[in-house]
PDB file of C-alpha atoms in Angstrom:
ATOM      1  CA  MET N  21      32.159  -6.038  -5.630  1.00 34.00           C
ATOM      2  CA  THR N  22      30.518  -6.871  -9.134  1.00 39.00           C
ATOM      3  CA  ARG N  23      31.076  -4.973 -12.205  1.00 42.00           C
ATOM      4  CA  ASN N  24      27.353  -3.665 -11.875  1.00 43.00           C
ATOM      5  CA  PHE N  25      28.203  -2.609  -8.386  1.00 42.00           C
ATOM      6  CA  ARG N  26      31.293  -0.536  -9.746  1.00 41.00           C
ATOM      7  CA  LEU N  27      28.878   0.866 -12.553  1.00 40.00           C
ATOM      8  CA  LEU N  28      26.675   2.269  -9.789  1.00 40.00           C
ATOM      9  CA  ALA N  29      29.863   4.191  -8.588  1.00 38.00           C
ATOM     10  CA  LEU N  30      28.725   6.589 -11.708  1.00 37.00           C
ATOM     11  CA  THR N  31      25.866   7.821  -9.716  1.00 39.00           C
ATOM     12  CA  PRO N  32      27.198   8.896  -6.282  1.00 37.00           C
ATOM     13  CA  LEU N  33      24.465  11.739  -6.413  1.00 37.00           C
ATOM     14  CA  ALA N  34      21.822   8.977  -6.641  1.00 43.00           C
ATOM     15  CA  LEU N  35      22.937   6.976  -3.921  1.00 43.00           C
ATOM     16  CA  ALA N  36      23.528   9.814  -1.642  1.00 38.00           C
ATOM     17  CA  LEU N  37      20.226  11.211  -1.716  1.00 47.00           C
ATOM     18  CA  ALA N  38      18.026   8.311  -2.532  1.00 61.00           C
ATOM     19  CA  ALA N  39      16.449   7.586   0.960  1.00 79.00           C
ATOM     20  CA  CYS N  40      13.287   5.403   1.242  1.00 87.00           C
ATOM     21  CA  GLY N  41      10.199   7.378   2.415  1.00 81.00           C
ATOM     22  CA  GLY N  42       9.689  11.007   3.063  1.00 65.00           C
ATOM     23  CA  GLY N  43       7.359  13.809   1.788  1.00 62.00           C
ATOM     24  CA  ASP N  44       4.735  15.840   3.359  1.00 60.00           C
ATOM     25  CA  ASP N  45       1.273  14.388   3.022  1.00 64.00           C
ATOM     26  CA  ALA N  46      -0.693  16.883   4.568  1.00 57.00           C
ATOM     27  CA  THR N  47      -3.930  17.008   2.573  1.00 52.00           C
ATOM     28  CA  SER N  48      -6.116  19.778   4.405  1.00 44.00           C
ATOM     29  CA  GLY N  49      -6.739  22.609   2.382  1.00 45.00           C
ATOM     30  CA  THR N  50      -7.030  20.597  -1.221  1.00 54.00           C
ATOM     31  CA  GLU N  51     -10.063  21.689  -2.876  1.00 61.00           C
ATOM     32  CA  LEU N  52     -11.787  20.621  -5.960  1.00 64.00           C
ATOM     33  CA  THR N  53     -10.531  23.567  -7.912  1.00 74.00           C
ATOM     34  CA  GLY N  54     -10.472  22.228 -11.503  1.00 75.00           C
ATOM     35  CA  GLU N  55     -13.383  21.628 -13.821  1.00 89.00           C
ATOM     36  CA  PRO N  56     -14.061  18.030 -14.138  1.00 94.00           C
ATOM     37  CA  ILE N  57     -12.420  16.489 -16.878  1.00 96.00           C
ATOM     38  CA  ALA N  58     -14.316  14.545 -19.704  1.00 96.00           C
ATOM     39  CA  GLU N  59     -13.370  10.756 -19.983  1.00 97.00           C
ATOM     40  CA  VAL N  60     -11.208  10.003 -23.104  1.00 97.00           C
ATOM     41  CA  PRO N  61     -12.308   6.830 -24.938  1.00 97.00           C
ATOM     42  CA  ALA N  62      -9.654   4.118 -25.610  1.00 97.00           C
ATOM     43  CA  PRO N  63      -8.355   3.055 -28.980  1.00 96.00           C
ATOM     44  CA  GLU N  64     -11.027   0.757 -30.444  1.00 95.00           C
ATOM     45  CA  GLY N  65     -10.480  -3.064 -29.029  1.00 95.00           C
ATOM     46  CA  GLN N  66      -8.262  -1.669 -25.937  1.00 96.00           C
ATOM     47  CA  THR N  67      -8.439  -0.319 -22.722  1.00 98.00           C
ATOM     48  CA  TRP N  68      -5.822   2.533 -21.527  1.00 98.00           C
ATOM     49  CA  THR N  69      -4.333   0.235 -18.932  1.00 97.00           C
ATOM     50  CA  GLN N  70      -3.372  -1.911 -21.975  1.00 97.00           C
ATOM     51  CA  VAL N  71      -1.452   0.942 -23.827  1.00 97.00           C
ATOM     52  CA  VAL N  72       1.874   1.242 -22.541  1.00 97.00           C
ATOM     53  CA  THR N  73       5.041   2.549 -24.050  1.00 95.00           C
ATOM     54  CA  ARG N  74       8.541   3.018 -23.032  1.00 96.00           C
ATOM     55  CA  THR N  75       9.630   6.611 -22.756  1.00 97.00           C
ATOM     56  CA  GLU N  76      12.574   8.751 -23.982  1.00 95.00           C
ATOM     57  CA  GLU N  77      13.699   9.112 -20.417  1.00 95.00           C
ATOM     58  CA  GLY N  78      13.640   5.525 -19.514  1.00 96.00           C
ATOM     59  CA  GLY N  79      10.307   5.428 -17.898  1.00 97.00           C
ATOM     60  CA  TYR N  80       7.239   2.953 -18.628  1.00 98.00           C
ATOM     61  CA  LEU N  81       3.984   5.029 -19.362  1.00 98.00           C
ATOM     62  CA  MET N  82       0.602   3.460 -18.882  1.00 98.00           C
ATOM     63  CA  GLY N  83      -2.617   5.030 -20.274  1.00 98.00           C
ATOM     64  CA  ASN N  84      -3.500   7.835 -22.600  1.00 98.00           C
ATOM     65  CA  PRO N  85      -0.036   9.463 -23.710  1.00 97.00           C
ATOM     66  CA  ASP N  86      -2.060  12.890 -24.192  1.00 97.00           C
ATOM     67  CA  ALA N  87      -3.832  12.725 -21.014  1.00 98.00           C
ATOM     68  CA  PRO N  88      -4.330  16.122 -19.382  1.00 97.00           C
ATOM     69  CA  ILE N  89      -3.018  14.823 -15.992  1.00 98.00           C
ATOM     70  CA  LYS N  90       0.296  13.089 -16.076  1.00 98.00           C
ATOM     71  CA  LEU N  91       1.473  11.351 -12.839  1.00 98.00           C
ATOM     72  CA  LEU N  92       5.272  10.327 -12.673  1.00 98.00           C
ATOM     73  CA  GLU N  93       6.743   8.127  -9.927  1.00 98.00           C
ATOM     74  CA  PHE N  94      10.360   7.273  -9.278  1.00 98.00           C
ATOM     75  CA  ALA N  95      10.439   4.154  -7.278  1.00 97.00           C
ATOM     76  CA  SER N  96      13.093   1.738  -5.729  1.00 96.00           C
ATOM     77  CA  LEU N  97      12.450  -1.951  -5.805  1.00 96.00           C
ATOM     78  CA  THR N  98      14.056  -2.103  -2.495  1.00 95.00           C
ATOM     79  CA  CYS N  99      12.108   0.506  -0.764  1.00 95.00           C
ATOM     80  CA  GLY N 100       9.005  -0.343   1.484  1.00 95.00           C
ATOM     81  CA  ALA N 101       7.500   3.125   1.274  1.00 96.00           C
ATOM     82  CA  CYS N 102       7.291   2.364  -2.325  1.00 97.00           C
ATOM     83  CA  ALA N 103       5.752  -0.873  -1.839  1.00 97.00           C
ATOM     84  CA  GLN N 104       3.200   0.640   0.433  1.00 97.00           C
ATOM     85  CA  PHE N 105       2.180   3.228  -2.585  1.00 98.00           C
ATOM     86  CA  SER N 106       1.937   0.490  -5.076  1.00 98.00           C
ATOM     87  CA  GLN N 107      -0.164  -1.671  -2.509  1.00 98.00           C
ATOM     88  CA  GLN N 108      -2.410   1.573  -1.840  1.00 97.00           C
ATOM     89  CA  SER N 109      -2.802   2.705  -5.259  1.00 98.00           C
ATOM     90  CA  SER N 110      -2.397   0.079  -7.942  1.00 97.00           C
ATOM     91  CA  GLU N 111      -5.704  -1.022  -8.303  1.00 97.00           C
ATOM     92  CA  GLU N 112      -7.852   2.210  -7.959  1.00 98.00           C
ATOM     93  CA  LEU N 113      -5.096   4.188  -9.877  1.00 98.00           C
ATOM     94  CA  LYS N 114      -5.865   1.895 -12.668  1.00 98.00           C
ATOM     95  CA  SER N 115      -9.638   1.530 -12.768  1.00 97.00           C
ATOM     96  CA  GLU N 116     -10.551   5.284 -11.666  1.00 97.00           C
ATOM     97  CA  PHE N 117      -8.054   7.108 -13.230  1.00 98.00           C
ATOM     98  CA  ILE N 118      -5.895   5.588 -15.789  1.00 98.00           C
ATOM     99  CA  GLU N 119      -8.919   3.866 -17.384  1.00 98.00           C
ATOM    100  CA  SER N 120     -10.819   6.893 -17.910  1.00 98.00           C
ATOM    101  CA  GLY N 121      -8.070   8.359 -20.136  1.00 98.00           C
ATOM    102  CA  ARG N 122      -7.835  11.720 -17.589  1.00 98.00           C
ATOM    103  CA  VAL N 123      -4.559  10.446 -16.033  1.00 98.00           C
ATOM    104  CA  SER N 124      -1.556   8.607 -17.443  1.00 98.00           C
ATOM    105  CA  PHE N 125       1.068   6.946 -15.211  1.00 98.00           C
ATOM    106  CA  GLU N 126       4.806   6.663 -15.931  1.00 98.00           C
ATOM    107  CA  TYR N 127       6.759   4.451 -13.576  1.00 98.00           C
ATOM    108  CA  ARG N 128      10.725   4.640 -13.253  1.00 98.00           C
ATOM    109  CA  ASN N 129      12.948   2.355 -11.701  1.00 97.00           C
ATOM    110  CA  TYR N 130      15.109   4.553  -9.428  1.00 96.00           C
ATOM    111  CA  LEU N 131      18.284   2.706  -8.196  1.00 95.00           C
ATOM    112  CA  ARG N 132      19.094   3.451  -4.583  1.00 92.00           C
ATOM    113  CA  GLY N 133      21.712   0.648  -4.711  1.00 90.00           C
ATOM    114  CA  PRO N 134      23.036  -2.488  -6.689  1.00 91.00           C
ATOM    115  CA  GLN N 135      20.275  -4.783  -5.339  1.00 93.00           C
ATOM    116  CA  ASP N 136      17.772  -2.302  -7.250  1.00 95.00           C
ATOM    117  CA  LEU N 137      19.865  -2.495 -10.479  1.00 95.00           C
ATOM    118  CA  ILE N 138      19.907  -6.319 -10.446  1.00 96.00           C
ATOM    119  CA  ALA N 139      16.283  -6.474  -9.895  1.00 96.00           C
ATOM    120  CA  ALA N 140      15.510  -3.634 -12.505  1.00 97.00           C
ATOM    121  CA  GLN N 141      17.457  -5.349 -14.898  1.00 96.00           C
ATOM    122  CA  ILE N 142      15.398  -8.653 -14.823  1.00 97.00           C
ATOM    123  CA  MET N 143      12.116  -6.507 -14.562  1.00 96.00           C
ATOM    124  CA  GLU N 144      12.641  -4.852 -17.857  1.00 95.00           C
ATOM    125  CA  CYS N 145      13.670  -8.239 -19.760  1.00 92.00           C
ATOM    126  CA  GLY N 146      10.284  -8.471 -20.736  1.00 85.00           C
ATOM    127  CA  ALA N 147       8.020  -6.421 -22.758  1.00 91.00           C
ATOM    128  CA  PRO N 148       7.337  -2.904 -21.765  1.00 94.00           C
ATOM    129  CA  GLU N 149       3.735  -3.498 -21.044  1.00 95.00           C
ATOM    130  CA  ARG N 150       4.752  -6.042 -18.231  1.00 95.00           C
ATOM    131  CA  VAL N 151       6.985  -3.789 -16.286  1.00 97.00           C
ATOM    132  CA  ILE N 152       4.386  -1.753 -14.361  1.00 98.00           C
ATOM    133  CA  PRO N 153       2.188  -5.189 -13.532  1.00 97.00           C
ATOM    134  CA  LEU N 154       5.384  -6.691 -12.524  1.00 97.00           C
ATOM    135  CA  ALA N 155       6.327  -3.989 -10.171  1.00 98.00           C
ATOM    136  CA  ASP N 156       3.138  -4.298  -8.412  1.00 98.00           C
ATOM    137  CA  GLN N 157       3.282  -7.776  -7.989  1.00 98.00           C
ATOM    138  CA  HIS N 158       6.701  -7.628  -6.683  1.00 97.00           C
ATOM    139  CA  TYR N 159       5.678  -4.736  -4.130  1.00 98.00           C
ATOM    140  CA  ALA N 160       2.408  -7.013  -3.364  1.00 97.00           C
ATOM    141  CA  ARG N 161       5.140  -9.509  -1.923  1.00 96.00           C
ATOM    142  CA  PHE N 162       7.557  -6.855  -0.632  1.00 96.00           C
ATOM    143  CA  ASP N 163       7.731  -8.632   2.846  1.00 95.00           C
ATOM    144  CA  GLU N 164       8.711 -12.056   1.413  1.00 94.00           C
ATOM    145  CA  PHE N 165      11.612 -10.109  -0.452  1.00 94.00           C
ATOM    146  CA  GLY N 166      12.605  -8.131   2.667  1.00 91.00           C
ATOM    147  CA  GLN N 167      12.959 -11.447   4.528  1.00 93.00           C
ATOM    148  CA  ALA N 168      15.010 -12.995   1.781  1.00 94.00           C
ATOM    149  CA  LEU N 169      17.350 -10.105   1.934  1.00 90.00           C
ATOM    150  CA  SER N 170      18.356 -10.941   5.512  1.00 91.00           C
ATOM    151  CA  ASP N 171      19.212 -14.616   4.615  1.00 94.00           C
ATOM    152  CA  PRO N 172      22.760 -15.222   6.064  1.00 94.00           C
ATOM    153  CA  ARG N 173      23.769 -16.368   2.640  1.00 94.00           C
ATOM    154  CA  MET N 174      23.496 -12.868   1.508  1.00 94.00           C
ATOM    155  CA  GLN N 175      26.747 -12.025   3.767  1.00 92.00           C
ATOM    156  CA  GLN N 176      28.667 -14.731   1.913  1.00 93.00           C
ATOM    157  CA  ILE N 177      28.224 -13.352  -1.651  1.00 94.00           C
ATOM    158  CA  SER N 178      30.994 -10.935  -1.507  1.00 91.00           C
ATOM    159  CA  SER N 179      33.385 -14.068  -1.297  1.00 93.00           C
ATOM    160  CA  LEU N 180      32.399 -15.460  -4.699  1.00 93.00           C
ATOM    161  CA  PRO N 181      33.921 -14.790  -7.736  1.00 92.00           C
ATOM    162  CA  GLU N 182      32.910 -11.415  -9.224  1.00 89.00           C
ATOM    163  CA  ASP N 183      31.230 -13.100 -12.143  1.00 88.00           C
ATOM    164  CA  GLN N 184      28.978 -15.101  -9.983  1.00 93.00           C
ATOM    165  CA  GLN N 185      27.686 -12.568  -7.395  1.00 93.00           C
ATOM    166  CA  ASN N 186      24.744 -11.019  -9.136  1.00 94.00           C
ATOM    167  CA  ALA N 187      23.395 -14.279  -9.948  1.00 95.00           C
ATOM    168  CA  ALA N 188      23.782 -15.468  -6.454  1.00 95.00           C
ATOM    169  CA  PHE N 189      21.949 -12.314  -5.142  1.00 96.00           C
ATOM    170  CA  ALA N 190      19.147 -13.112  -7.833  1.00 96.00           C
ATOM    171  CA  GLU N 191      18.923 -16.523  -6.647  1.00 96.00           C
ATOM    172  CA  ILE N 192      18.899 -16.202  -2.878  1.00 96.00           C
ATOM    173  CA  SER N 193      16.662 -13.233  -2.966  1.00 96.00           C
ATOM    174  CA  GLY N 194      13.946 -15.206  -4.796  1.00 96.00           C
ATOM    175  CA  LEU N 195      13.922 -12.961  -7.645  1.00 97.00           C
ATOM    176  CA  LEU N 196      14.890 -15.709 -10.285  1.00 97.00           C
ATOM    177  CA  ASP N 197      11.935 -17.918  -9.124  1.00 97.00           C
ATOM    178  CA  PHE N 198       9.655 -14.772  -8.825  1.00 97.00           C
ATOM    179  CA  PHE N 199       9.919 -13.745 -12.505  1.00 97.00           C
ATOM    180  CA  ALA N 200      10.268 -17.380 -13.982  1.00 97.00           C
ATOM    181  CA  GLN N 201       6.731 -17.654 -12.451  1.00 96.00           C
ATOM    182  CA  ARG N 202       5.684 -14.694 -14.533  1.00 95.00           C
ATOM    183  CA  GLY N 203       7.483 -15.184 -17.667  1.00 94.00           C
ATOM    184  CA  ILE N 204      11.008 -14.248 -17.721  1.00 96.00           C
ATOM    185  CA  SER N 205      12.900 -17.622 -17.626  1.00 96.00           C
ATOM    186  CA  ARG N 206      15.944 -17.960 -15.204  1.00 96.00           C
ATOM    187  CA  ASP N 207      18.364 -18.174 -18.395  1.00 97.00           C
ATOM    188  CA  GLU N 208      16.774 -14.930 -19.562  1.00 96.00           C
ATOM    189  CA  ALA N 209      16.940 -13.407 -16.336  1.00 97.00           C
ATOM    190  CA  LEU N 210      20.862 -14.272 -15.844  1.00 97.00           C
ATOM    191  CA  SER N 211      21.262 -13.055 -19.139  1.00 96.00           C
ATOM    192  CA  CYS N 212      19.985  -9.625 -18.416  1.00 96.00           C
ATOM    193  CA  ILE N 213      21.771  -9.097 -15.344  1.00 95.00           C
ATOM    194  CA  ALA N 214      24.858  -9.966 -17.024  1.00 94.00           C
ATOM    195  CA  ASP N 215      24.227  -7.459 -19.747  1.00 93.00           C
ATOM    196  CA  GLU N 216      26.956  -4.590 -18.903  1.00 91.00           C
ATOM    197  CA  ALA N 217      25.754  -2.219 -21.689  1.00 93.00           C
ATOM    198  CA  LYS N 218      22.355  -1.949 -20.099  1.00 92.00           C
ATOM    199  CA  ALA N 219      23.597  -1.574 -16.464  1.00 93.00           C
ATOM    200  CA  THR N 220      25.704   1.433 -18.001  1.00 93.00           C
ATOM    201  CA  GLN N 221      22.513   2.712 -19.846  1.00 92.00           C
ATOM    202  CA  MET N 222      20.783   2.593 -16.667  1.00 93.00           C
ATOM    203  CA  ALA N 223      23.473   4.341 -14.574  1.00 89.00           C
ATOM    204  CA  GLU N 224      23.549   6.909 -17.034  1.00 92.00           C
ATOM    205  CA  GLN N 225      19.775   7.397 -16.759  1.00 94.00           C
ATOM    206  CA  MET N 226      20.118   7.965 -13.202  1.00 91.00           C
ATOM    207  CA  GLN N 227      22.550  10.839 -13.668  1.00 90.00           C
ATOM    208  CA  SER N 228      20.090  12.492 -16.047  1.00 95.00           C
ATOM    209  CA  TRP N 229      17.082  12.023 -13.598  1.00 96.00           C
ATOM    210  CA  ASN N 230      19.166  13.392 -10.715  1.00 94.00           C
ATOM    211  CA  SER N 231      19.963  16.583 -13.091  1.00 94.00           C
ATOM    212  CA  ASN N 232      16.637  17.080 -14.098  1.00 95.00           C
ATOM    213  CA  TYR N 233      14.421  16.313 -11.190  1.00 96.00           C
ATOM    214  CA  GLU N 234      14.180  16.942  -7.276  1.00 94.00           C
ATOM    215  CA  ILE N 235      14.636  13.350  -6.022  1.00 94.00           C
ATOM    216  CA  THR N 236      15.318  13.338  -2.473  1.00 89.00           C
ATOM    217  CA  GLY N 237      13.749   9.846  -1.527  1.00 92.00           C
ATOM    218  CA  THR N 238      11.641   7.176  -2.821  1.00 96.00           C
ATOM    219  CA  PRO N 239       8.945   7.175  -3.816  1.00 97.00           C
ATOM    220  CA  THR N 240       9.231  10.809  -5.469  1.00 97.00           C
ATOM    221  CA  ILE N 241       5.916  11.870  -7.241  1.00 98.00           C
ATOM    222  CA  TYR N 242       5.565  14.563  -9.996  1.00 98.00           C
ATOM    223  CA  ILE N 243       2.220  15.585 -11.229  1.00 98.00           C
ATOM    224  CA  ASN N 244       2.369  17.701 -14.736  1.00 97.00           C
ATOM    225  CA  GLY N 245       6.025  18.434 -14.377  1.00 96.00           C
ATOM    226  CA  ASN N 246       5.916  19.409 -10.820  1.00 97.00           C
ATOM    227  CA  PRO N 247       7.043  17.703  -7.663  1.00 96.00           C
ATOM    228  CA  ALA N 248       3.863  16.802  -5.599  1.00 96.00           C
ATOM    229  CA  GLY N 249       5.682  16.737  -2.397  1.00 93.00           C
ATOM    230  CA  VAL N 250       3.365  13.892  -1.080  1.00 94.00           C
ATOM    231  CA  THR N 251       4.033  10.057  -0.895  1.00 94.00           C
ATOM    232  CA  SER N 252       0.807   8.432   0.377  1.00 96.00           C
ATOM    233  CA  TRP N 253      -1.792   7.378  -2.165  1.00 97.00           C
ATOM    234  CA  ASP N 254      -4.735   9.274  -0.466  1.00 97.00           C
ATOM    235  CA  ALA N 255      -2.836  12.721  -0.775  1.00 96.00           C
ATOM    236  CA  VAL N 256      -1.984  11.943  -4.435  1.00 97.00           C
ATOM    237  CA  LYS N 257      -5.397  10.814  -5.160  1.00 97.00           C
ATOM    238  CA  GLN N 258      -6.925  14.195  -3.722  1.00 96.00           C
ATOM    239  CA  ARG N 259      -4.548  16.131  -6.112  1.00 96.00           C
ATOM    240  CA  LEU N 260      -5.663  14.229  -8.927  1.00 97.00           C
ATOM    241  CA  GLU N 261      -9.209  14.885  -8.191  1.00 96.00           C
ATOM    242  CA  ALA N 262      -8.625  18.516  -7.359  1.00 95.00           C
ATOM    243  CA  MET N 263      -7.280  18.808 -10.878  1.00 96.00           C
ATOM    244  CA  GLY N 264     -10.317  17.517 -12.407  1.00 95.00           C
ATOM    245  CA  ALA N 265      -9.710  13.636 -12.721  1.00 96.00           C
ATOM    246  CA  ARG N 266     -13.277  12.795 -11.118  1.00 91.00           C
TER     247      ARG N 266
END
C-alpha cells in the first residue's frame, strides 16, 4: 500500500459512497418553463470555452463565471458512466451552452479509489485550462484505459517497494504515455504523483465535498446548487433548455 493509498483512508465516506453510475434519468414532464436567456458575449479576443479558472473548492470552471445557469459535475476518472457522459456531452455542451455564456461548467475530480488519485494528480499537473480538455480526451479512450487496468502486471504492483508503486501503476495503465503526448512530460507526471502535500490536499477536498454535497455515485450533477438527479446528457440537456439555455 503506497503513501497515497494510505492518504485515501482519510476519506472513508468517499470510498463507501462513490459507486459508478446511478441516477434517475427520466425526462418526461420536462417543460420549457423558463424564458429564453440572451447570449452573453465573451471577453474581447476570447471565446467562453477559453475562459477557465480553478475554483476555491478545488474544481475547474469553464465559461462565463457569472452565467445564470451553473452546471457542476463530480466525476471519477475510473468510472465508465462518467466516460459515457463526457462522450455524449462534451462537444454539444461546449458549442451550444458554454459558448453562449448562458451556462458555466465546473468539473471536479472525484476520488473513488487510489487509481483516481494518481490519474487526477497527473491531470492537474498542467495549467487549469488544460484539465477539462484532458479529462474529455481521457474519457474518449476509456476502453483502452480499462483494458490496461486488467493487465496481469497490475497484480504485481503491491509486491514492489512502496515508493515505486504509484509510478508503476502510472506506467502500466498508460497514463504516463497518454499525458506525455499531451504536454505533461513523464518526469513532471512522476513528480506530481510523488507530491504528498497535494495528495493530502485532495483527500481533504474529498472530505469537504462529502460534507457539503449529496454524492452517492459518479457522475453526480448539480445545477445551480441543486442535485439534478440525472446522469445522462439527454436528461441534463433538457434541464438546461427548460431553464432558458436555448
